[in-house]
Structures are given as C-alpha cells and as structure tokens.
Amino acid sequence: MIRTDTVTDVTEEAFDAEVLGAALPVLVKFTADWCGPCRQLTPVLREIAHEEADRLRIVQVDVDRQSSIAVRYGVLATPTLMVFRAGEPVASIVGARPKRKLLQELADVLDRT
C-alpha cells in the first residue's frame, strides 16, 4: 500500500481510538495494494490531508489486511471513502475522484467543523 506522512494506516486494534474516538471528522479510505483507482486517489488525499488538517483527518484501511473493518461497514468496493463524525459514518463515496470534485462532495462535512 502506498504510505504517506499525512495519511495514516489504521489497524483493527487502533480503529476505535483513531477513527471512532477522534475529535475531528475522519475520512477513511478503504483501499488495497492491487487497486489502481486507490493509487490514483493517494496524491489527492495527501493534498487534502495537508490543506484541511485543522478540519479533517484522513486515514486508510487495507481491506485485505483489515477485512473485519470493511465487513463491519459494508465496504464492497475499493476505493470507498467513508467519513466518520462522533463515531458514526456520515458520508460514503465509492470510486476515485479528482480533488475538486472530492472537495465538493466533502463540503458538507468540512463546513460543519
């Protein structure tokens, strides 16, 4: 999986603390090493994570290594982006997007912080 300094990998053991217990909204990218669109989305999310660090945290979950998290939230395709606020999923987006389009789709989440 492509790793970056602004997008953290989250495991089953850390998911509750890192995502459900987070003070900021958290965008979870459900991804896999073999997923081409996931790789395309990586630089987009890295930029958003850097630019919106005060309003949004971005993490990624490898669906092959952490399948129980994907099953728990009904993730059937990669990439799936799921936004959590106060421990609850509040938005879900399936598929890669250009940065501008993704920011438009995340506007409600970002505007509420």
Tab-separated table of N, CA and C in Angstrom:
chain	number	residue	atom	x	y	z
A	1	MET	N	0.846	-1.173	0.000
A	1	MET	CA	0.000	0.000	0.000
A	1	MET	C	0.889	1.233	0.000
A	2	ILE	N	0.461	2.246	-0.699
A	2	ILE	CA	1.202	3.499	-0.739
A	2	ILE	C	1.006	4.225	0.586
A	3	ARG	N	2.095	4.539	1.240
A	3	ARG	CA	2.033	5.217	2.522
A	3	ARG	C	2.525	6.652	2.377
A	4	THR	N	1.898	7.534	3.123
A	4	THR	CA	2.317	8.928	3.104
A	4	THR	C	2.405	9.422	4.539
A	5	ASP	N	3.053	10.547	4.725
A	5	ASP	CA	3.181	11.091	6.070
A	5	ASP	C	1.902	11.781	6.541
A	6	THR	N	0.979	12.095	5.655
A	6	THR	CA	-0.241	12.789	6.055
A	6	THR	C	-1.460	11.873	6.116
A	7	VAL	N	-1.358	10.674	5.573
A	7	VAL	CA	-2.451	9.702	5.607
A	7	VAL	C	-1.947	8.477	6.362
A	8	THR	N	-2.542	8.212	7.516
A	8	THR	CA	-2.093	7.165	8.423
A	8	THR	C	-2.799	5.842	8.133
A	9	ASP	N	-2.058	4.735	8.240
A	9	ASP	CA	-2.661	3.405	8.178
A	9	ASP	C	-3.302	3.101	9.524
A	10	VAL	N	-4.507	2.522	9.493
A	10	VAL	CA	-5.199	2.175	10.725
A	10	VAL	C	-5.494	0.679	10.717
A	11	THR	N	-5.228	0.042	11.843
A	11	THR	CA	-5.488	-1.388	12.011
A	11	THR	C	-6.763	-1.596	12.815
A	12	GLU	N	-7.214	-2.832	12.865
A	12	GLU	CA	-8.395	-3.191	13.649
A	12	GLU	C	-8.220	-2.762	15.113
A	13	GLU	N	-7.033	-2.986	15.646
A	13	GLU	CA	-6.776	-2.658	17.053
A	13	GLU	C	-6.874	-1.160	17.335
A	14	ALA	N	-6.515	-0.343	16.370
A	14	ALA	CA	-6.486	1.106	16.581
A	14	ALA	C	-7.709	1.831	16.025
A	15	PHE	N	-8.574	1.136	15.298
A	15	PHE	CA	-9.668	1.797	14.593
A	15	PHE	C	-10.584	2.584	15.534
A	16	ASP	N	-11.006	1.971	16.627
A	16	ASP	CA	-11.932	2.660	17.532
A	16	ASP	C	-11.332	3.950	18.078
A	17	ALA	N	-10.080	3.889	18.504
A	17	ALA	CA	-9.438	5.076	19.073
A	17	ALA	C	-9.137	6.118	18.005
A	18	GLU	N	-8.590	5.688	16.865
A	18	GLU	CA	-8.139	6.613	15.824
A	18	GLU	C	-9.283	7.222	15.019
A	19	VAL	N	-10.365	6.473	14.842
A	19	VAL	CA	-11.459	6.935	13.977
A	19	VAL	C	-12.704	7.266	14.793
A	20	LEU	N	-13.220	6.290	15.523
A	20	LEU	CA	-14.479	6.500	16.232
A	20	LEU	C	-14.338	7.480	17.390
A	21	GLY	N	-13.157	7.538	17.996
A	21	GLY	CA	-12.941	8.435	19.122
A	21	GLY	C	-12.278	9.750	18.776
A	22	ALA	N	-12.110	10.034	17.506
A	22	ALA	CA	-11.408	11.246	17.081
A	22	ALA	C	-12.240	12.504	17.318
A	23	ALA	N	-11.564	13.583	17.652
A	23	ALA	CA	-12.233	14.865	17.863
A	23	ALA	C	-12.691	15.477	16.538
A	24	LEU	N	-11.856	15.340	15.500
A	24	LEU	CA	-12.191	15.856	14.168
A	24	LEU	C	-12.939	14.792	13.370
A	25	PRO	N	-13.666	15.194	12.329
A	25	PRO	CA	-14.184	14.196	11.394
A	25	PRO	C	-13.000	13.439	10.780
A	26	VAL	N	-13.214	12.165	10.490
A	26	VAL	CA	-12.156	11.333	9.918
A	26	VAL	C	-12.655	10.735	8.612
A	27	LEU	N	-11.897	10.944	7.546
A	27	LEU	CA	-12.166	10.304	6.268
A	27	LEU	C	-11.332	9.031	6.228
A	28	VAL	N	-12.004	7.894	6.077
A	28	VAL	CA	-11.325	6.603	5.994
A	28	VAL	C	-11.338	6.156	4.543
A	29	LYS	N	-10.163	5.929	4.004
A	29	LYS	CA	-10.025	5.392	2.657
A	29	LYS	C	-9.855	3.875	2.793
A	30	PHE	N	-10.852	3.130	2.326
A	30	PHE	CA	-10.751	1.676	2.277
A	30	PHE	C	-10.055	1.335	0.968
A	31	THR	N	-8.906	0.692	1.051
A	31	THR	CA	-8.014	0.540	-0.082
A	31	THR	C	-7.395	-0.846	-0.127
A	32	ALA	N	-6.662	-1.115	-1.200
A	32	ALA	CA	-5.916	-2.373	-1.344
A	32	ALA	C	-4.717	-2.118	-2.251
A	33	ASP	N	-3.665	-2.908	-2.045
A	33	ASP	CA	-2.451	-2.760	-2.858
A	33	ASP	C	-2.724	-2.925	-4.355
A	34	TRP	N	-3.629	-3.813	-4.704
A	34	TRP	CA	-3.887	-4.162	-6.098
A	34	TRP	C	-4.857	-3.206	-6.794
A	35	CYS	N	-5.357	-2.214	-6.095
A	35	CYS	CA	-6.405	-1.315	-6.598
A	35	CYS	C	-5.808	-0.103	-7.305
A	36	GLY	N	-5.922	-0.058	-8.632
A	36	GLY	CA	-5.417	1.066	-9.416
A	36	GLY	C	-6.062	2.395	-9.053
A	37	PRO	N	-7.398	2.484	-9.003
A	37	PRO	CA	-8.028	3.752	-8.628
A	37	PRO	C	-7.626	4.219	-7.223
A	38	CYS	N	-7.320	3.273	-6.335
A	38	CYS	CA	-6.857	3.643	-4.990
A	38	CYS	C	-5.526	4.378	-5.078
A	39	ARG	N	-4.643	3.874	-5.936
A	39	ARG	CA	-3.338	4.520	-6.112
A	39	ARG	C	-3.506	5.907	-6.723
A	40	GLN	N	-4.458	6.060	-7.640
A	40	GLN	CA	-4.711	7.372	-8.244
A	40	GLN	C	-5.208	8.376	-7.199
A	41	LEU	N	-5.938	7.891	-6.229
A	41	LEU	CA	-6.527	8.756	-5.210
A	41	LEU	C	-5.522	9.183	-4.137
A	42	THR	N	-4.431	8.450	-3.998
A	42	THR	CA	-3.454	8.722	-2.943
A	42	THR	C	-2.921	10.153	-2.953
A	43	PRO	N	-2.427	10.689	-4.091
A	43	PRO	CA	-1.924	12.074	-4.046
A	43	PRO	C	-3.024	13.098	-3.779
A	44	VAL	N	-4.236	12.810	-4.219
A	44	VAL	CA	-5.368	13.711	-3.963
A	44	VAL	C	-5.627	13.788	-2.459
A	45	LEU	N	-5.684	12.630	-1.810
A	45	LEU	CA	-5.947	12.613	-0.377
A	45	LEU	C	-4.789	13.192	0.426
A	46	ARG	N	-3.577	12.989	-0.041
A	46	ARG	CA	-2.408	13.567	0.630
A	46	ARG	C	-2.523	15.099	0.628
A	47	GLU	N	-2.896	15.686	-0.517
A	47	GLU	CA	-3.057	17.137	-0.600
A	47	GLU	C	-4.178	17.627	0.307
A	48	ILE	N	-5.310	16.946	0.268
A	48	ILE	CA	-6.442	17.344	1.107
A	48	ILE	C	-6.079	17.214	2.584
A	49	ALA	N	-5.385	16.135	2.954
A	49	ALA	CA	-4.978	15.948	4.350
A	49	ALA	C	-4.092	17.095	4.814
A	50	HIS	N	-3.213	17.527	3.948
A	50	HIS	CA	-2.318	18.637	4.294
A	50	HIS	C	-3.098	19.954	4.394
A	51	GLU	N	-3.938	20.234	3.417
A	51	GLU	CA	-4.664	21.505	3.349
A	51	GLU	C	-5.767	21.620	4.401
A	52	GLU	N	-6.392	20.508	4.755
A	52	GLU	CA	-7.541	20.532	5.664
A	52	GLU	C	-7.221	19.921	7.025
A	53	ALA	N	-5.959	19.903	7.401
A	53	ALA	CA	-5.523	19.238	8.632
A	53	ALA	C	-6.233	19.758	9.882
A	54	ASP	N	-6.654	21.009	9.871
A	54	ASP	CA	-7.339	21.563	11.041
A	54	ASP	C	-8.828	21.216	11.074
A	55	ARG	N	-9.366	20.659	9.978
A	55	ARG	CA	-10.802	20.344	9.924
A	55	ARG	C	-11.118	18.880	9.647
A	56	LEU	N	-10.122	18.110	9.182
A	56	LEU	CA	-10.381	16.734	8.756
A	56	LEU	C	-9.116	15.905	8.896
A	57	ARG	N	-9.262	14.702	9.410
A	57	ARG	CA	-8.150	13.760	9.471
A	57	ARG	C	-8.417	12.671	8.436
A	58	ILE	N	-7.374	12.213	7.751
A	58	ILE	CA	-7.528	11.167	6.744
A	58	ILE	C	-6.658	9.981	7.125
A	59	VAL	N	-7.289	8.796	7.125
A	59	VAL	CA	-6.587	7.545	7.402
A	59	VAL	C	-6.955	6.547	6.316
A	60	GLN	N	-6.201	5.446	6.255
A	60	GLN	CA	-6.548	4.402	5.287
A	60	GLN	C	-6.562	3.046	5.966
A	61	VAL	N	-7.449	2.183	5.453
A	61	VAL	CA	-7.594	0.822	5.939
A	61	VAL	C	-7.394	-0.109	4.758
A	62	ASP	N	-6.458	-1.027	4.881
A	62	ASP	CA	-6.223	-2.039	3.850
A	62	ASP	C	-7.280	-3.127	4.011
A	63	VAL	N	-8.163	-3.275	3.018
A	63	VAL	CA	-9.277	-4.217	3.128
A	63	VAL	C	-8.826	-5.673	3.133
A	64	ASP	N	-7.641	-5.953	2.606
A	64	ASP	CA	-7.128	-7.318	2.632
A	64	ASP	C	-6.567	-7.673	4.009
A	65	ARG	N	-5.904	-6.733	4.635
A	65	ARG	CA	-5.283	-6.983	5.951
A	65	ARG	C	-6.230	-6.725	7.111
A	66	GLN	N	-7.176	-5.838	6.927
A	66	GLN	CA	-8.111	-5.445	7.994
A	66	GLN	C	-9.552	-5.670	7.526
A	67	SER	N	-9.819	-6.856	7.028
A	67	SER	CA	-11.125	-7.132	6.402
A	67	SER	C	-12.298	-6.996	7.362
A	68	SER	N	-12.082	-7.208	8.648
A	68	SER	CA	-13.201	-7.118	9.591
A	68	SER	C	-13.772	-5.701	9.656
A	69	ILE	N	-12.927	-4.696	9.478
A	69	ILE	CA	-13.430	-3.314	9.466
A	69	ILE	C	-14.279	-3.091	8.221
A	70	ALA	N	-13.794	-3.559	7.080
A	70	ALA	CA	-14.554	-3.409	5.830
A	70	ALA	C	-15.897	-4.121	5.922
A	71	VAL	N	-15.913	-5.300	6.499
A	71	VAL	CA	-17.165	-6.053	6.656
A	71	VAL	C	-18.111	-5.306	7.590
A	72	ARG	N	-17.571	-4.786	8.690
A	72	ARG	CA	-18.397	-4.073	9.689
A	72	ARG	C	-19.148	-2.902	9.057
A	73	TYR	N	-18.524	-2.224	8.084
A	73	TYR	CA	-19.147	-1.047	7.477
A	73	TYR	C	-19.683	-1.299	6.068
A	74	GLY	N	-19.758	-2.555	5.665
A	74	GLY	CA	-20.377	-2.905	4.393
A	74	GLY	C	-19.622	-2.427	3.167
A	75	VAL	N	-18.313	-2.337	3.259
A	75	VAL	CA	-17.495	-1.896	2.129
A	75	VAL	C	-17.372	-3.044	1.130
A	76	LEU	N	-17.867	-2.814	-0.084
A	76	LEU	CA	-17.876	-3.850	-1.114
A	76	LEU	C	-16.957	-3.537	-2.285
A	77	ALA	N	-16.456	-2.309	-2.355
A	77	ALA	CA	-15.605	-1.899	-3.481
A	77	ALA	C	-14.497	-0.987	-2.965
A	78	THR	N	-13.392	-0.983	-3.708
A	78	THR	CA	-12.313	-0.060	-3.380
A	78	THR	C	-12.047	0.841	-4.574
A	79	PRO	N	-11.726	2.078	-4.355
A	79	PRO	CA	-11.693	2.727	-3.061
A	79	PRO	C	-13.088	3.148	-2.603
A	80	THR	N	-13.329	2.969	-1.330
A	80	THR	CA	-14.502	3.544	-0.683
A	80	THR	C	-13.989	4.543	0.330
A	81	LEU	N	-14.553	5.722	0.297
A	81	LEU	CA	-14.213	6.768	1.265
A	81	LEU	C	-15.409	6.926	2.184
A	82	MET	N	-15.170	6.790	3.476
A	82	MET	CA	-16.242	6.914	4.444
A	82	MET	C	-15.831	7.955	5.471
A	83	VAL	N	-16.708	8.915	5.716
A	83	VAL	CA	-16.425	9.967	6.688
A	83	VAL	C	-17.153	9.647	7.985
A	84	PHE	N	-16.401	9.686	9.080
A	84	PHE	CA	-16.949	9.442	10.414
A	84	PHE	C	-16.899	10.735	11.210
A	85	ARG	N	-17.989	10.992	11.922
A	85	ARG	CA	-18.068	12.140	12.829
A	85	ARG	C	-18.703	11.622	14.126
A	86	ALA	N	-18.050	11.915	15.233
A	86	ALA	CA	-18.538	11.484	16.553
A	86	ALA	C	-18.819	9.982	16.575
A	87	GLY	N	-17.950	9.217	15.934
A	87	GLY	CA	-18.054	7.765	15.973
A	87	GLY	C	-19.050	7.141	15.018
A	88	GLU	N	-19.700	7.944	14.204
A	88	GLU	CA	-20.714	7.430	13.271
A	88	GLU	C	-20.356	7.777	11.832
A	89	PRO	N	-20.604	6.840	10.886
A	89	PRO	CA	-20.404	7.177	9.476
A	89	PRO	C	-21.471	8.170	9.017
A	90	VAL	N	-21.029	9.266	8.405
A	90	VAL	CA	-21.970	10.308	7.971
A	90	VAL	C	-21.962	10.518	6.456
A	91	ALA	N	-20.982	9.938	5.769
A	91	ALA	CA	-20.912	10.071	4.311
A	91	ALA	C	-20.103	8.913	3.757
A	92	SER	N	-20.471	8.492	2.546
A	92	SER	CA	-19.750	7.416	1.877
A	92	SER	C	-19.655	7.731	0.390
A	93	ILE	N	-18.453	7.566	-0.149
A	93	ILE	CA	-18.196	7.839	-1.564
A	93	ILE	C	-17.433	6.641	-2.118
A	94	VAL	N	-17.914	6.099	-3.228
A	94	VAL	CA	-17.249	4.948	-3.836
A	94	VAL	C	-16.596	5.391	-5.142
A	95	GLY	N	-15.314	5.061	-5.287
A	95	GLY	CA	-14.591	5.374	-6.517
A	95	GLY	C	-13.674	6.567	-6.373
A	96	ALA	N	-12.712	6.638	-7.275
A	96	ALA	CA	-11.754	7.740	-7.286
A	96	ALA	C	-12.398	8.994	-7.859
A	97	ARG	N	-11.921	10.139	-7.406
A	97	ARG	CA	-12.411	11.437	-7.866
A	97	ARG	C	-11.227	12.380	-8.017
A	98	PRO	N	-11.335	13.360	-8.905
A	98	PRO	CA	-10.341	14.431	-8.892
A	98	PRO	C	-10.525	15.265	-7.614
A	99	LYS	N	-9.506	15.968	-7.240
A	99	LYS	CA	-9.516	16.729	-5.987
A	99	LYS	C	-10.701	17.693	-5.904
A	100	ARG	N	-10.927	18.459	-6.944
A	100	ARG	CA	-12.008	19.449	-6.922
A	100	ARG	C	-13.371	18.800	-6.681
A	101	LYS	N	-13.630	17.714	-7.373
A	101	LYS	CA	-14.906	17.005	-7.223
A	101	LYS	C	-15.042	16.421	-5.815
A	102	LEU	N	-13.955	15.836	-5.307
A	102	LEU	CA	-13.995	15.260	-3.973
A	102	LEU	C	-14.237	16.337	-2.920
A	103	LEU	N	-13.592	17.481	-3.050
A	103	LEU	CA	-13.821	18.572	-2.106
A	103	LEU	C	-15.260	19.069	-2.158
A	104	GLN	N	-15.860	19.087	-3.348
A	104	GLN	CA	-17.275	19.459	-3.458
A	104	GLN	C	-18.153	18.471	-2.697
A	105	GLU	N	-17.835	17.183	-2.841
A	105	GLU	CA	-18.625	16.155	-2.168
A	105	GLU	C	-18.412	16.154	-0.651
A	106	LEU	N	-17.277	16.644	-0.213
A	106	LEU	CA	-16.967	16.707	1.212
A	106	LEU	C	-17.353	18.045	1.844
A	107	ALA	N	-17.891	18.957	1.063
A	107	ALA	CA	-18.176	20.307	1.535
A	107	ALA	C	-19.069	20.299	2.790
A	108	ASP	N	-20.104	19.481	2.817
A	108	ASP	CA	-20.983	19.423	3.990
A	108	ASP	C	-20.213	19.032	5.246
A	109	VAL	N	-19.349	18.051	5.125
A	109	VAL	CA	-18.567	17.580	6.256
A	109	VAL	C	-17.614	18.668	6.723
A	110	LEU	N	-16.911	19.290	5.785
A	110	LEU	CA	-15.940	20.314	6.134
A	110	LEU	C	-16.587	21.580	6.662
A	111	ASP	N	-17.777	21.903	6.180
A	111	ASP	CA	-18.462	23.117	6.618
A	111	ASP	C	-19.013	23.007	8.047
A	112	ARG	N	-19.202	21.793	8.527
A	112	ARG	CA	-19.764	21.596	9.854
A	112	ARG	C	-18.709	21.566	10.958
A	113	THR	N	-17.433	21.672	10.581
A	113	THR	CA	-16.405	21.585	11.628
A	113	THR	C	-16.110	22.919	12.241
